[in-house]
Each structure stands twice: as C-alpha cells, then as structure tokens.
Coordinates of C-alpha atoms in Angstrom, one line a residue:
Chain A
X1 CA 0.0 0.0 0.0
X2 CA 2.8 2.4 0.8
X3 CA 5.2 1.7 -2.3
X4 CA 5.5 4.5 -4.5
X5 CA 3.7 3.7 -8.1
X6 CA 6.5 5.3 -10.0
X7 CA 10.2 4.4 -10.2
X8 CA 11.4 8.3 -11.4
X9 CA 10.4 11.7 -11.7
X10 CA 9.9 11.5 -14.9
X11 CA 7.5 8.8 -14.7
X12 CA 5.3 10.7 -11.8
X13 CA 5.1 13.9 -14.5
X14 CA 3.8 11.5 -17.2
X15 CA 1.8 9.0 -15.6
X16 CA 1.8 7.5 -18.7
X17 CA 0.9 9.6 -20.9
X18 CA -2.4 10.7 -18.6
X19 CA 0.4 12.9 -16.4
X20 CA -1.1 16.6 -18.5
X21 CA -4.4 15.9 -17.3
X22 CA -3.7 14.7 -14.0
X23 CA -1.0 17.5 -12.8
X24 CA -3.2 20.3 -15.1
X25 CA -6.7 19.8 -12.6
X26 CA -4.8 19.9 -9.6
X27 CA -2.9 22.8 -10.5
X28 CA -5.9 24.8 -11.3
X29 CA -7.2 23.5 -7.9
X30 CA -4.8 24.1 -6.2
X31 CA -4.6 27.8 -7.5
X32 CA -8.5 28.6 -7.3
X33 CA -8.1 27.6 -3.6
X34 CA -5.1 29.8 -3.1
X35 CA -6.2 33.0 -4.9
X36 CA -9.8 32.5 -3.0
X37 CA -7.4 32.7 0.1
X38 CA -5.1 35.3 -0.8
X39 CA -8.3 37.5 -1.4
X40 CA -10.2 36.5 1.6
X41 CA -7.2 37.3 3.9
X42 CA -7.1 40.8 1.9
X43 CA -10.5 41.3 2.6
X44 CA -10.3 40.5 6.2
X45 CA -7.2 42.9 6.8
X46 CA -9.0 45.4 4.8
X47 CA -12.4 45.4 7.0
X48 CA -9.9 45.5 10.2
X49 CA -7.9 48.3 8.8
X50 CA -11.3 50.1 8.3
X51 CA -12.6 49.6 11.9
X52 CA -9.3 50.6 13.4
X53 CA -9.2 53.8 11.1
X54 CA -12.8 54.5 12.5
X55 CA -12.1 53.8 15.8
X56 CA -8.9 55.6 15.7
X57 CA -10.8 59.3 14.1
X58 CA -13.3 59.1 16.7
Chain B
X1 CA -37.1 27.3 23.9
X2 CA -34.9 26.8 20.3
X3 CA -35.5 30.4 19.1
X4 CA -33.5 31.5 22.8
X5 CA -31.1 28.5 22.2
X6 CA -30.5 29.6 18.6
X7 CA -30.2 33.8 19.6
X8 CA -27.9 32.9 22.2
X9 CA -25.4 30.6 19.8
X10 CA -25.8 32.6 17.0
X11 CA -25.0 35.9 17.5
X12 CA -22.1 37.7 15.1
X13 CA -20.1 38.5 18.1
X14 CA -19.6 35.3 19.5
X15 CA -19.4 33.2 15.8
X16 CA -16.2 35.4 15.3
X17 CA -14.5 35.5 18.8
X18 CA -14.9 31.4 18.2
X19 CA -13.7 30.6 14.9
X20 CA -10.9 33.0 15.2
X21 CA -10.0 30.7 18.2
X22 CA -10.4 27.9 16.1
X23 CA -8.9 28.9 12.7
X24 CA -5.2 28.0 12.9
X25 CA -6.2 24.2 13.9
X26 CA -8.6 23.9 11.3
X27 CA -6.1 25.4 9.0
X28 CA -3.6 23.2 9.8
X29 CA -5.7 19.9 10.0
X30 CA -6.8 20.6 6.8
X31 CA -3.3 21.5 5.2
X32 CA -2.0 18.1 6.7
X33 CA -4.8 15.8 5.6
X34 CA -5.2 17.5 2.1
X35 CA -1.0 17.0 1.9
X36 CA -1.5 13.7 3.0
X37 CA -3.8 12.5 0.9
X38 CA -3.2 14.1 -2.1
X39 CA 0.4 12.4 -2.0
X40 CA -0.5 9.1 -1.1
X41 CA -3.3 9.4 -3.8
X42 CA -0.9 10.8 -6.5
X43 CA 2.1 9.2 -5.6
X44 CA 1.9 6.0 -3.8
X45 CA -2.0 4.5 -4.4
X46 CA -1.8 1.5 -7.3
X47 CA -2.6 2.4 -10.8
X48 CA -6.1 2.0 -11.8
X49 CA -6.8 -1.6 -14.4
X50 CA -9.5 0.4 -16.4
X51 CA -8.5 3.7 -16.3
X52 CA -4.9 4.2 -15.5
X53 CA -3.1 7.1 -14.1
X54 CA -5.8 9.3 -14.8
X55 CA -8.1 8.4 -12.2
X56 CA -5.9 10.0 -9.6
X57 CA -8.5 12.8 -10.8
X58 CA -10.5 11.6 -8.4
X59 CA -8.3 12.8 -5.4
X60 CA -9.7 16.0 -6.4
X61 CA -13.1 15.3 -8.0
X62 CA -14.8 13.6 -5.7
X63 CA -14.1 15.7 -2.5
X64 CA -14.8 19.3 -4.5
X65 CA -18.4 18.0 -6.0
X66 CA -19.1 16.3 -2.5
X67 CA -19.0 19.9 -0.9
X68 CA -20.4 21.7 -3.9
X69 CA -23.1 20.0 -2.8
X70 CA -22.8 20.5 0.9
X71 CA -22.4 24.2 0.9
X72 CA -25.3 24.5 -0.7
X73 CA -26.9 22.2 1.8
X74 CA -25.5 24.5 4.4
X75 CA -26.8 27.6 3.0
X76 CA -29.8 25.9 3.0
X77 CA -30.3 25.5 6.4
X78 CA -28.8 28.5 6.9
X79 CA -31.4 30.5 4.7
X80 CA -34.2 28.7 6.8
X81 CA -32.8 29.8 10.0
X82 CA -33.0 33.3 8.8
X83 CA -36.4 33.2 7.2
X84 CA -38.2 31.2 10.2
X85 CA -35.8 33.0 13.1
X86 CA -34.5 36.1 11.4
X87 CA -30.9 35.1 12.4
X88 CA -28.4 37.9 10.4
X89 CA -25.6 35.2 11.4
X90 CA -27.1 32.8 8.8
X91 CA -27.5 35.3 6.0
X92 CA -23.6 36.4 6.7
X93 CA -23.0 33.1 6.4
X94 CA -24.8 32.1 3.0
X95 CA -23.5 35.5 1.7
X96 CA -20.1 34.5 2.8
X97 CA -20.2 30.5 1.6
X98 CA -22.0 31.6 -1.8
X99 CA -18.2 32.2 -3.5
X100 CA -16.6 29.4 -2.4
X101 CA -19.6 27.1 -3.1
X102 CA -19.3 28.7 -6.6
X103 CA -14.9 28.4 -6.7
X104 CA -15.2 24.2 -5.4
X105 CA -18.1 23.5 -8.1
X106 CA -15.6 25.4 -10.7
X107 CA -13.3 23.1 -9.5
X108 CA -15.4 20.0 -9.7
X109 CA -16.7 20.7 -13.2
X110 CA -13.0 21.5 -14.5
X111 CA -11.7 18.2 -13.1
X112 CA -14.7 16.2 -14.2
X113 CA -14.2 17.6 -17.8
X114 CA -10.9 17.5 -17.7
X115 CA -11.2 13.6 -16.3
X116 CA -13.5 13.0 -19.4
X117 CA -11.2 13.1 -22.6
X118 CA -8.5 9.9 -21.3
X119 CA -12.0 8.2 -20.5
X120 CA -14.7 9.4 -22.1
X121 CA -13.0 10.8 -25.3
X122 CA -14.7 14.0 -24.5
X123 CA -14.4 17.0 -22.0
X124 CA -18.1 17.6 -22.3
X125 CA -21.5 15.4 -22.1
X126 CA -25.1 16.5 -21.5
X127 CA -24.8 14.1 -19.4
X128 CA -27.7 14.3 -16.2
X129 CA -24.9 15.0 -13.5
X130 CA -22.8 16.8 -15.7
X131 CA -26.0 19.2 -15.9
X132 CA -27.0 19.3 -12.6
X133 CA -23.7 20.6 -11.8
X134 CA -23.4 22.9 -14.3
X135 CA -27.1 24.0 -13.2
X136 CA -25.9 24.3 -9.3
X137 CA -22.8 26.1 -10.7
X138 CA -25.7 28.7 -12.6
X139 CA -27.3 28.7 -8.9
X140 CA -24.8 29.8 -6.7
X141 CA -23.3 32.7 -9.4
X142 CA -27.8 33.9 -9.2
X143 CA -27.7 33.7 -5.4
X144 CA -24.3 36.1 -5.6
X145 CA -26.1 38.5 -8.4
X146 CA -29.0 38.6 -6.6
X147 CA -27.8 39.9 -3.4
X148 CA -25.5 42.5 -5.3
X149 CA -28.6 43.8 -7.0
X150 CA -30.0 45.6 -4.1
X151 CA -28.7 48.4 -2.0
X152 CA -30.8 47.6 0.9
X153 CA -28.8 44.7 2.5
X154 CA -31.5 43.4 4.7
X155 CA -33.9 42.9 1.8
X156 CA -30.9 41.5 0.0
X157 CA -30.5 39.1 2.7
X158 CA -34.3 37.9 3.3
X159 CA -34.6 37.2 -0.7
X160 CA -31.5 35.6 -1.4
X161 CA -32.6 33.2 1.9
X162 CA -35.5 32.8 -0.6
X163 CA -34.0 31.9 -3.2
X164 CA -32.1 29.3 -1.8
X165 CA -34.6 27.6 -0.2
X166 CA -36.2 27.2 -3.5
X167 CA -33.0 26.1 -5.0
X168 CA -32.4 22.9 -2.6
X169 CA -34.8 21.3 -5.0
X170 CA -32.1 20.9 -7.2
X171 CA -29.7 18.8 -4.9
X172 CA -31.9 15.3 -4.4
X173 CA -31.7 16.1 -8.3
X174 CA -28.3 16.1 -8.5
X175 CA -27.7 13.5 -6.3
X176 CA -30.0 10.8 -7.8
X177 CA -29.7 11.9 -11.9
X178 CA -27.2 8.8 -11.8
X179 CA -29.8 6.7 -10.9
X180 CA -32.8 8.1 -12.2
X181 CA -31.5 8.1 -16.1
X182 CA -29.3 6.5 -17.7
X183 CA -26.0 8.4 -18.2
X184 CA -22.6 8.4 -19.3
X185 CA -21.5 9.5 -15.5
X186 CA -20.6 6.0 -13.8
X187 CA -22.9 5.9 -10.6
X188 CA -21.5 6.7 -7.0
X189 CA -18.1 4.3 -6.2
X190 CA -18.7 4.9 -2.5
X191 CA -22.7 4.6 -0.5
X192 CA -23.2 5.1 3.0
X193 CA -26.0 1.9 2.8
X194 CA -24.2 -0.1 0.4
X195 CA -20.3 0.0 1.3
X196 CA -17.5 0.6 -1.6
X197 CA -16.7 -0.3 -4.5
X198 CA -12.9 1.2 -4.0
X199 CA -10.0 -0.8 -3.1
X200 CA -9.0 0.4 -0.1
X201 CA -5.5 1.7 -1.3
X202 CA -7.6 4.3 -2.9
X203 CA -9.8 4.8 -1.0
X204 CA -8.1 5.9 2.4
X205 CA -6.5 8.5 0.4
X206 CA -9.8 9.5 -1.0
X207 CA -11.3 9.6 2.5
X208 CA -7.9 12.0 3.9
X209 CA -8.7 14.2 0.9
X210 CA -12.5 14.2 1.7
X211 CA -11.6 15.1 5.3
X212 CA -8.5 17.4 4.6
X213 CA -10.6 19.3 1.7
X214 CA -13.7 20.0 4.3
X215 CA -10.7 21.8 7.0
X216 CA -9.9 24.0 4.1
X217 CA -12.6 24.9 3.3
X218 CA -14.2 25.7 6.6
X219 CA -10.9 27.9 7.2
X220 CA -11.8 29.6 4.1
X221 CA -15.5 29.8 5.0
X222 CA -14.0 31.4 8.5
X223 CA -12.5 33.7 6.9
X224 CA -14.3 35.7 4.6
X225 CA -17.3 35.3 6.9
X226 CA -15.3 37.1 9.4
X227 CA -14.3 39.8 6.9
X228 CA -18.1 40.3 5.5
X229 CA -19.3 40.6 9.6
X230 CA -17.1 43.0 10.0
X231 CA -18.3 45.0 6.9
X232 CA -21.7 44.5 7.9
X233 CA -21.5 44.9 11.7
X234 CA -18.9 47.9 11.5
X235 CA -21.1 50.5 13.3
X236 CA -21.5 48.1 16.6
X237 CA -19.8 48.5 19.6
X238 CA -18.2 44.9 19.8
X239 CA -16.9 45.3 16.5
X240 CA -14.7 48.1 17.2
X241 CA -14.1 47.3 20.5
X242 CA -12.7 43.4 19.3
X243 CA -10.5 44.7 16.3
Chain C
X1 CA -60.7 35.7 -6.5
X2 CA -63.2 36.4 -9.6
X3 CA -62.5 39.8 -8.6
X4 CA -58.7 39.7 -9.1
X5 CA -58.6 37.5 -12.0
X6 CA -60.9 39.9 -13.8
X7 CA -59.0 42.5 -12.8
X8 CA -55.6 40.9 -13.9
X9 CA -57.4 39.8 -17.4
X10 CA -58.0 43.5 -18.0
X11 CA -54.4 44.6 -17.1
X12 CA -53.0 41.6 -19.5
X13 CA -55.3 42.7 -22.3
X14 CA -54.3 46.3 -22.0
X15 CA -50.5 45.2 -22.3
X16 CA -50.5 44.1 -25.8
X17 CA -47.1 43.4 -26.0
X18 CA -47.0 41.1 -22.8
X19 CA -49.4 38.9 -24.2
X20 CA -49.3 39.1 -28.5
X21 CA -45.4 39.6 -28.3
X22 CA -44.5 35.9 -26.7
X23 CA -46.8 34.0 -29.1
X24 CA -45.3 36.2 -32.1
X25 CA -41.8 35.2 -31.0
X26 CA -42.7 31.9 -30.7
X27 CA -44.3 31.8 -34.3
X28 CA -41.3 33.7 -35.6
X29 CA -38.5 31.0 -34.2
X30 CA -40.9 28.0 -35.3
X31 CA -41.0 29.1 -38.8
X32 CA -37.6 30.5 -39.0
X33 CA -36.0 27.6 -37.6
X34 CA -36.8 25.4 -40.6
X35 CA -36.0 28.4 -43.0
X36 CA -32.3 28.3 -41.9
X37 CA -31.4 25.1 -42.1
X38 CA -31.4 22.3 -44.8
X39 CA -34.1 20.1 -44.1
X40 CA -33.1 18.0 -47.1
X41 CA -29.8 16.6 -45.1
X42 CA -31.5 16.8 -41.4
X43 CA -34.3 14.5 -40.1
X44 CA -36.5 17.5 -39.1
X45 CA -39.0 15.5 -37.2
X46 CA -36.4 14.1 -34.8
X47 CA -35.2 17.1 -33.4
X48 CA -38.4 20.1 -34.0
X49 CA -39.7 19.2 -31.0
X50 CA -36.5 20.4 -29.0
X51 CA -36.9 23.2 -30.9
X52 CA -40.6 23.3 -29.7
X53 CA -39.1 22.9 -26.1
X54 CA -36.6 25.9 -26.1
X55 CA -39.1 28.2 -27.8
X56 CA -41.4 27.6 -25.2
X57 CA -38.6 28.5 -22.2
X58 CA -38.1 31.5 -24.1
X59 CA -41.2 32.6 -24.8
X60 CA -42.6 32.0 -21.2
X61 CA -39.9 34.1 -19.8
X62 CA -40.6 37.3 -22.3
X63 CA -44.2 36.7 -21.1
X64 CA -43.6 36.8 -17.4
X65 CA -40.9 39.4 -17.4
X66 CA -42.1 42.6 -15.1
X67 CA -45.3 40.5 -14.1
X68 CA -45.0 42.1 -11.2
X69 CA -43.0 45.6 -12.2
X70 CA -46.4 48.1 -12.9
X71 CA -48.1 47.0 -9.9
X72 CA -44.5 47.3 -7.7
X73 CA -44.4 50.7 -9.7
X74 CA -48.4 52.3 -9.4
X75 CA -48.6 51.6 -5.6
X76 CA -50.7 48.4 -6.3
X77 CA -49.3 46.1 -4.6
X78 CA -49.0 48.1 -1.2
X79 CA -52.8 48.7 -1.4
X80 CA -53.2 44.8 -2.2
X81 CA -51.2 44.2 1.0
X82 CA -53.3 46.8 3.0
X83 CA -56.7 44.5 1.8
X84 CA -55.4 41.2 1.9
X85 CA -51.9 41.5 4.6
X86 CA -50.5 39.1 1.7
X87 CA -49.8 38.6 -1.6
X88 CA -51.1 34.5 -2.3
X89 CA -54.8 35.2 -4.0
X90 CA -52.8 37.6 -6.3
X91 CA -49.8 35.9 -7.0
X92 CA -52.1 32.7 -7.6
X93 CA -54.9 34.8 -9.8
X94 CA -51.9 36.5 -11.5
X95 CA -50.7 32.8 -12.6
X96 CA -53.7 31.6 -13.6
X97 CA -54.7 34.4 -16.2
X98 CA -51.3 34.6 -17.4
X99 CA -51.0 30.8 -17.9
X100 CA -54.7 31.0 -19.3
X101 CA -54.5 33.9 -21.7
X102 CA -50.5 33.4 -22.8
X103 CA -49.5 29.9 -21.8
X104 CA -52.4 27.4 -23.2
X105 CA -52.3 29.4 -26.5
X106 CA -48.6 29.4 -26.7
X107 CA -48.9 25.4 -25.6
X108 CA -51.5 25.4 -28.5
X109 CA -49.5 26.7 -31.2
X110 CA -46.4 24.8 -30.0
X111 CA -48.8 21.9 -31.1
X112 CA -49.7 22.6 -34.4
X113 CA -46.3 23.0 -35.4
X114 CA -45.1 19.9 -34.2
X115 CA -47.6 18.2 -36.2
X116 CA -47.4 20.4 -39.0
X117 CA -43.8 18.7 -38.9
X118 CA -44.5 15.3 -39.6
X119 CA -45.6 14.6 -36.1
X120 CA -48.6 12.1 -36.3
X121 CA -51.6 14.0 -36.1
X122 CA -53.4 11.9 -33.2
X123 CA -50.5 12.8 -31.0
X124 CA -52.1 16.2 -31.1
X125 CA -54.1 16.3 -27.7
X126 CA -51.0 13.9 -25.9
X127 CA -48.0 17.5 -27.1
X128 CA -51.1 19.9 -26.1
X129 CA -51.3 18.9 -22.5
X130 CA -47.9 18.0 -22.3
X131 CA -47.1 21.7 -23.3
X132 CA -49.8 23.5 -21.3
X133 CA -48.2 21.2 -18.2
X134 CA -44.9 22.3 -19.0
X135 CA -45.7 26.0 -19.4
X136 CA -48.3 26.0 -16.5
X137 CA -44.4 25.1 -14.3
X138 CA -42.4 27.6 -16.3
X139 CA -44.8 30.2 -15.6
X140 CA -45.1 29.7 -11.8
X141 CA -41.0 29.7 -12.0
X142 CA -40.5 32.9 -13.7
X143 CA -43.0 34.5 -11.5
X144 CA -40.8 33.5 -8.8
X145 CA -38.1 34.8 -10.3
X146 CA -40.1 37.8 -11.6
X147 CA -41.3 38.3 -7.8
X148 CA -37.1 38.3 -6.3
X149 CA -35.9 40.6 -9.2
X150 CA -39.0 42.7 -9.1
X151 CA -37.7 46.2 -11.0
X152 CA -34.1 44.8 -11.0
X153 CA -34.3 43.9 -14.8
X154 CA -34.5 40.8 -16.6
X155 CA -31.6 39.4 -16.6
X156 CA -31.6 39.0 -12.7
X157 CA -35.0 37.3 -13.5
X158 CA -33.4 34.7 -15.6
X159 CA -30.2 34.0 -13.7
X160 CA -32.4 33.4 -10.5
X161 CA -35.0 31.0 -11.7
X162 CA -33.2 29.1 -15.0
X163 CA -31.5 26.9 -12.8
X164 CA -34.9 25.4 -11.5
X165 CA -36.8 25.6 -14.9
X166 CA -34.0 23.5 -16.3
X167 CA -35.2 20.5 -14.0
X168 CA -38.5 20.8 -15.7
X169 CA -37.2 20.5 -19.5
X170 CA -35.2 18.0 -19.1
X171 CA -38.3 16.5 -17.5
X172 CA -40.0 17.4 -20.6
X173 CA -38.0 16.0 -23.1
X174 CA -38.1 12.7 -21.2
X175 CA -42.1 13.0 -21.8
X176 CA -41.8 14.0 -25.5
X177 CA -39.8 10.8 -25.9
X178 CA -42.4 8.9 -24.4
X179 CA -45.0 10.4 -26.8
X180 CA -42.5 9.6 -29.9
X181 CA -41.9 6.1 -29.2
X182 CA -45.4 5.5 -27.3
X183 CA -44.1 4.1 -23.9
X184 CA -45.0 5.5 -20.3
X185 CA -46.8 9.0 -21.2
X186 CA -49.7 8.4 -18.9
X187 CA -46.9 8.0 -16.0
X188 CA -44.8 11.2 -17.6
X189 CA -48.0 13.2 -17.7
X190 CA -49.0 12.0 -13.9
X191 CA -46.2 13.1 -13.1
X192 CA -46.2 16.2 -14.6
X193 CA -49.4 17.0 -13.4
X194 CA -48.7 15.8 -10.2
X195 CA -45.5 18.6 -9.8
X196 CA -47.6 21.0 -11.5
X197 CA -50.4 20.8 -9.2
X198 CA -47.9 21.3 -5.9
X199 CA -46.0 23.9 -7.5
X200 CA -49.3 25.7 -8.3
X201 CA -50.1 25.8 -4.9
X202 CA -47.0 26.2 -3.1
X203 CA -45.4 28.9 -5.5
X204 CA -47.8 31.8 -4.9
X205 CA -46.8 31.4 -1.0
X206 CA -43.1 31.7 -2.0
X207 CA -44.0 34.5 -4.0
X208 CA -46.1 36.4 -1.9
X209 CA -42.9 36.0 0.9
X210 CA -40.7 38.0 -1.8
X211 CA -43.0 40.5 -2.6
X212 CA -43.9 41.3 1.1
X213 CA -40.0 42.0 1.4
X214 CA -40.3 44.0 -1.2
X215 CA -43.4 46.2 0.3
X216 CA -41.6 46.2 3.7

C-alpha cells in the first residue's frame, strides 16, 4: 500500500501519458483555492484596517 | 425554547470570537490531511486496471463535487434559520459560503471535464450529472447577483434566503440523476448503505482528501465570513471594540 | 378571486405586448427555424420538438418578465397588502390568467407546429397537455423569479429561476420521448401533473414572501 507507483520523476510527471491531465486539474485546484485565500485574507485585513481607522478618528 | 437557544449561539459577536480561536487548527488539519492524501493518492496509491493514471482525478473530484453539494446544503439550512428565526448570522453566512460554493463547483466541473477526454474521449457530455452541476454552478453565481442587485442589504439578505430555499430542490436532483437516467456519469463508487466499490488503497486516500478538503474549506469559509461581519456589523460597539 | 382574476385579465389585455409579443416570437422561431437550415440533409421530425421545447422556455420568460414591475411601480401592490396582509390570491390569480390567456395558446401553437412537422396527427391532444403542463411550471418559475428581481431587470430574472426551470425541461423532453416512441406517457403526464399541481399551490406562498419584502 505504501510503495511509491512510479520508479522516477519522470514517470510521476507522465503517468503515462495521462500525467497533463492529471498535474493540469490539480494545478488549477490548487490555485482557485489559493487566490480565493489570498483574497479573503485581503478582505479580512481590509475590514480591520477600516474599523481601526474608524475607531482611531473618533 | 430553540429560538433562545439559537439567539444565544448565534449571535455575530460570538461566531467570530470562536472561529478565530479555532482557525489556525482547522487550517492546519486541513493543510495536513489535504498533503496527505493528495500524495498518497498521486504518488503511492496503485494504478487503476480500467483507467490508469488518470483516475488519480479523483483525489480531487470527488471531495470538490461532495462539498459543492454540501455548501449549498448548508446555506440551505442556513437561509431557513433566517427566514423562520431572522438570524443575520445565517444570512452572513450564505453571503459568505455563496463564493466558495461557486470556486469548489468550478473546480469539480474543471476536473470532471478534464477527467473525461483519457476516459470518455470527451471534455463535455449533457450528461444528467454533468447538468445538474453545471445547473448548481448557474445557482450559486444567481444567489451572488441577486444579493448584489440591491442596495438595501437586509432585503438583499431575506430574498436571497429565498431563493435558496427554493434552489435545494435541485440537490436530491443532483444526487440521484445517476440513478434516475441512464447516463454516461458511472454511478457513485462509495454509498453510506451499500459499502464501496474502491480498493482500499484508494480509497483511504480519497477519505484524507475528503476530510482534509472539508478543514480548508471551513478555514476559508472562517475567513471571509469574518471579513463580510465586520463590513456589515462595523457600526457596533463589539466590532470596534474586538479589532 | 373572480374579482382579481378579472382585474388581472383587463391589465393583460391592455399590455398588448406582454401577451401578443410571446406568441409572435414563438411563431417567428418556429418558422424561422426550418428556414435556416437544410431540411433536405437533417431529419426534421427528430429534433423540432426540442426546438418546440426551447421556444417555449423563451417565450414564457418574455411573457412573465415585469409580471410584477407596474403593480411594484403604481402603488398596487402596497394597497393589495393593506386589503389582503398578503400577496397569495394575487400571486395565484396573476398565474392563472397569465398561464390561461399566454401559456395554453402558446402550448396550442407549439402543437400545431409539431404536427405540422411530420408529427402524427393523433399525438395532437397527448403534445397539447404535455405543453400547457410544461408551461403551467415555467410560468409559476419565472414569476418567482419575476417576484425576487422585481424592478431589477430581466436578466436577474433569468439568472435566478433558469436553474430550476432547467429540472423541468429536461423532465419534458423525457415525456416527448415517451409520446415519440409511445411508452409510459400516462406515467410522464402524472407526473407532470402531479409537480404541476404542488407547485401551483406552493409557488404563490413563496411569491407572496418576496413581494412582502419588497413592500416592507
């Protein structure tokens, strides 16, 4: 169960031939999940940065 | 007795002085697991007889239409608590789960198109899940334009709630087009009632995924929930006194 | 009841474009369709009924779009919810003329072209009541729909309630199958009845909930 399915790096990019499909749909996974990240965490520090500003004038 | 139980549990102040308590575990868990099974699924799990290498889709597939699903489910439950209870908390929270529900059924659709031309020969069927997807895709991008069509928030909030409500119809559809017509889509590999079809060398690693996948996306969920209370509740006192 | 419905008939008659502009359209893709492609390499009869079907979803949504708009606009709605503190009888009365006066005639042409098609002629009644079924659902959707968007335009309209009329097509091309290849259309037409009598009742209520935030 725990033996790797590939015997080089090579092999693990091209899966046999499937290895542009496979590495392509986790890529764009892996980068919708980031970016929705990157732009919640913006978001957040924005809406702190507000009440701080707020709280700070008055 | 349960409208007290829910007003007392569900008030803004408290849902963000909690999950920011909770965020860095969940993050975590869900970074591990995800790494963990996404490597044992892409790296170590046996190739597939039937379909080769390219079923180590499925290590993302399954677990992103699984909680396209879900999230809708939730904002289901949450749209009733704030039409029968008038809880804000659930409509921040449908407003907040609405993108990501849209970005993890993107991601599903991709990978299940993408998954189609090594087995199906094609990236694209009218096939009846395929559809429903797409259509629960369509849904969740309605419920977002919806609620940025109106200036007054609170009206936003109760008709959107609506709308989603209504829309739950389309999940049992989802669910059970496998079964009601006959489709290209191969029927579900793994059935609470009926066990799995999986070896389990694939399917632990599906399961971590599953698992790891539902951490990051609750962290995610945390966080722009947090960010959209704050826009909304800015004018309170906790608000400002907690940032 | 009578008293909206007449009331509703009058407004619909007045608004000749809400009612003679959906069949028109209809008409006008029917007969176009054929126009523009060659029916000499394309087995017409297998696929005008889809055409049928999609001409139907379109025309049903030009003729529910702003069902509610003049009334949200002229104050008659707030006075309807000062008589009646909700918005069912008129949401339901609203339904019924507009599925009366636009839907059973658009159901009615979308008939006679299928036949007019090749379509065997004593299939006639079986694609009328499939079509009046199918449009007496579409309309209660886009009334929903109609109902959340209110003034906010049609595209809102569409984006809102497409996703559940899409249910219902594919629902109806499962029954126009049945009616081609004569196999379970008593079941398909149960069942369409069945879902079109629950919706029927159940929509106006959801309706009335939208329009009251509206009001409010």
């Amino acid at each position: 169960m725990f033996d790797l399915a590939f015997n080089s790096l090579d092999e693990i990019l091209q899966m046999n031939g499937h290895g542009i499909y496979v590495w392509s749909v986790y890529v764009v996974g892996i980068t919708a999940i980031l970016v929705s990240f990157i732009i919640a965490k913006k978001r957040l520090r924005e809406a702190q940065e507000k009440i701080r500003v707020a709280n700070a004038s008055s | 007795m349960i409208t007290a139980f829910i007003h007392k549990f569900s008030s803004p102040k408290s849902f963000v002085v909690l999950t920011a308590k909770l965020y860095p575990y969940f993050i975590c868990i869900g970074l591990c697991l995800i790494s963990l099974g996404w490597i044992w699924g892409l790296l170590f799990a046996p190739e597939d007889a039937v379909q080769g290498n390219s079923y180590r889709i499925i290590f993302l597939h399954v677990p992103s239409v699984i909680y396209a699903e879900l999230i809708y489910f939730f904002m289901a439950v949450c749209a009733l608590m704030h039409l029968v209870w008038r809880v804000k908390l659930a409509a921040y929270l449908i407003k907040s789960a609405a993108p990501i529900g849209a970005m993890i059924t993107f991601i599903g659709l991709f990978s299940g198109s993408i998954w189609g031309i090594p087995t199906w020969g094609t990236w694209w069927q009218w096939d009846a899940r395929i559809t429903s997807t797409l259509i629960l895709f369509i849904m969740y991008l309605g419920i977002l334009t919806l609620h940025g069509s109106f200036s007054n928030l609170e009206k936003a909030d109760r008709l959107m709630s609506i709308l989603v409500v209504i829309g739950v119809i389309n999940i049992p559809i989802i669910k059970k087009s496998v079964d009601w017509w006959s489709t290209l889509h191969q029927p579900a590999s793994i059935s609470v009632s009926s066990g799995s079809s999986i070896d389990p060398s694939m399917l632990y690693p599906l399961l971590i995924s599953v698992i790891g996948l539902g951490f990051v996306l609750i962290s995610l969920g945390i966080l722009s929930s947090r960010s959209y209370i704050y826009t909304r509740e800015k004018n309170k006192k906790w608000v400002s006194e907690y940032v | 009841m009578l008293r909206l419905i007449s009331i509703e008939s009058f407004k619909l008659f007045r608004k000749l474009k809400s009612w003679l502009g959906p069949l028109l359209i209809l008409v006008l893709v029917l007969v176009a369709f054929p126009l523009s492609i060659d029916i000499s390499q394309y087995d017409l009869e297998k696929f005008y009924f889809s055409i049928i079907v999609v001409s139907l979803l379109m025309t049903a949504f030009v003729a529910t779009e702003g069902m509610f708009e003049e009334d949200f606009e002229d104050g008659s709605l707030e006075q309807e919810f000062l008589i009646e503190k909700d918005f069912y009888k008129l949401a339901l009365c609203k339904i019924i003329v507009y599925v009366l006066l636009i839907g059973v005639p658009i159901a009615f042409i979308g008939s006679i072209f299928s036949f007019a098609n090749g379509v065997a002629i004593g299939s006639f009644p079986k694609v009328f009541l499939l079509l009046s079924l199918s449009n007496l659902l579409l309309f209660n959707l886009f009334a929903f729909g109609n109902s959340l968007s209110i003034n906010k335009g049609a595209m809102l309209g569409v984006l809102s309630s497409l996703p559940l009329a899409l249910p219902i097509i594919i629902l109806l091309g499962r029954a126009i199958r049945s009616v081609q290849f004569g196999d379970g259309f008593s079941e398909m037409i149960a069942l369409m009845a069945g879902v079109g009598l629950i919706v029927s009742a159940l929509m106006p209520l959801i309706i009335s909930a939208a329009l009251k935030t509206h009001i409010d």
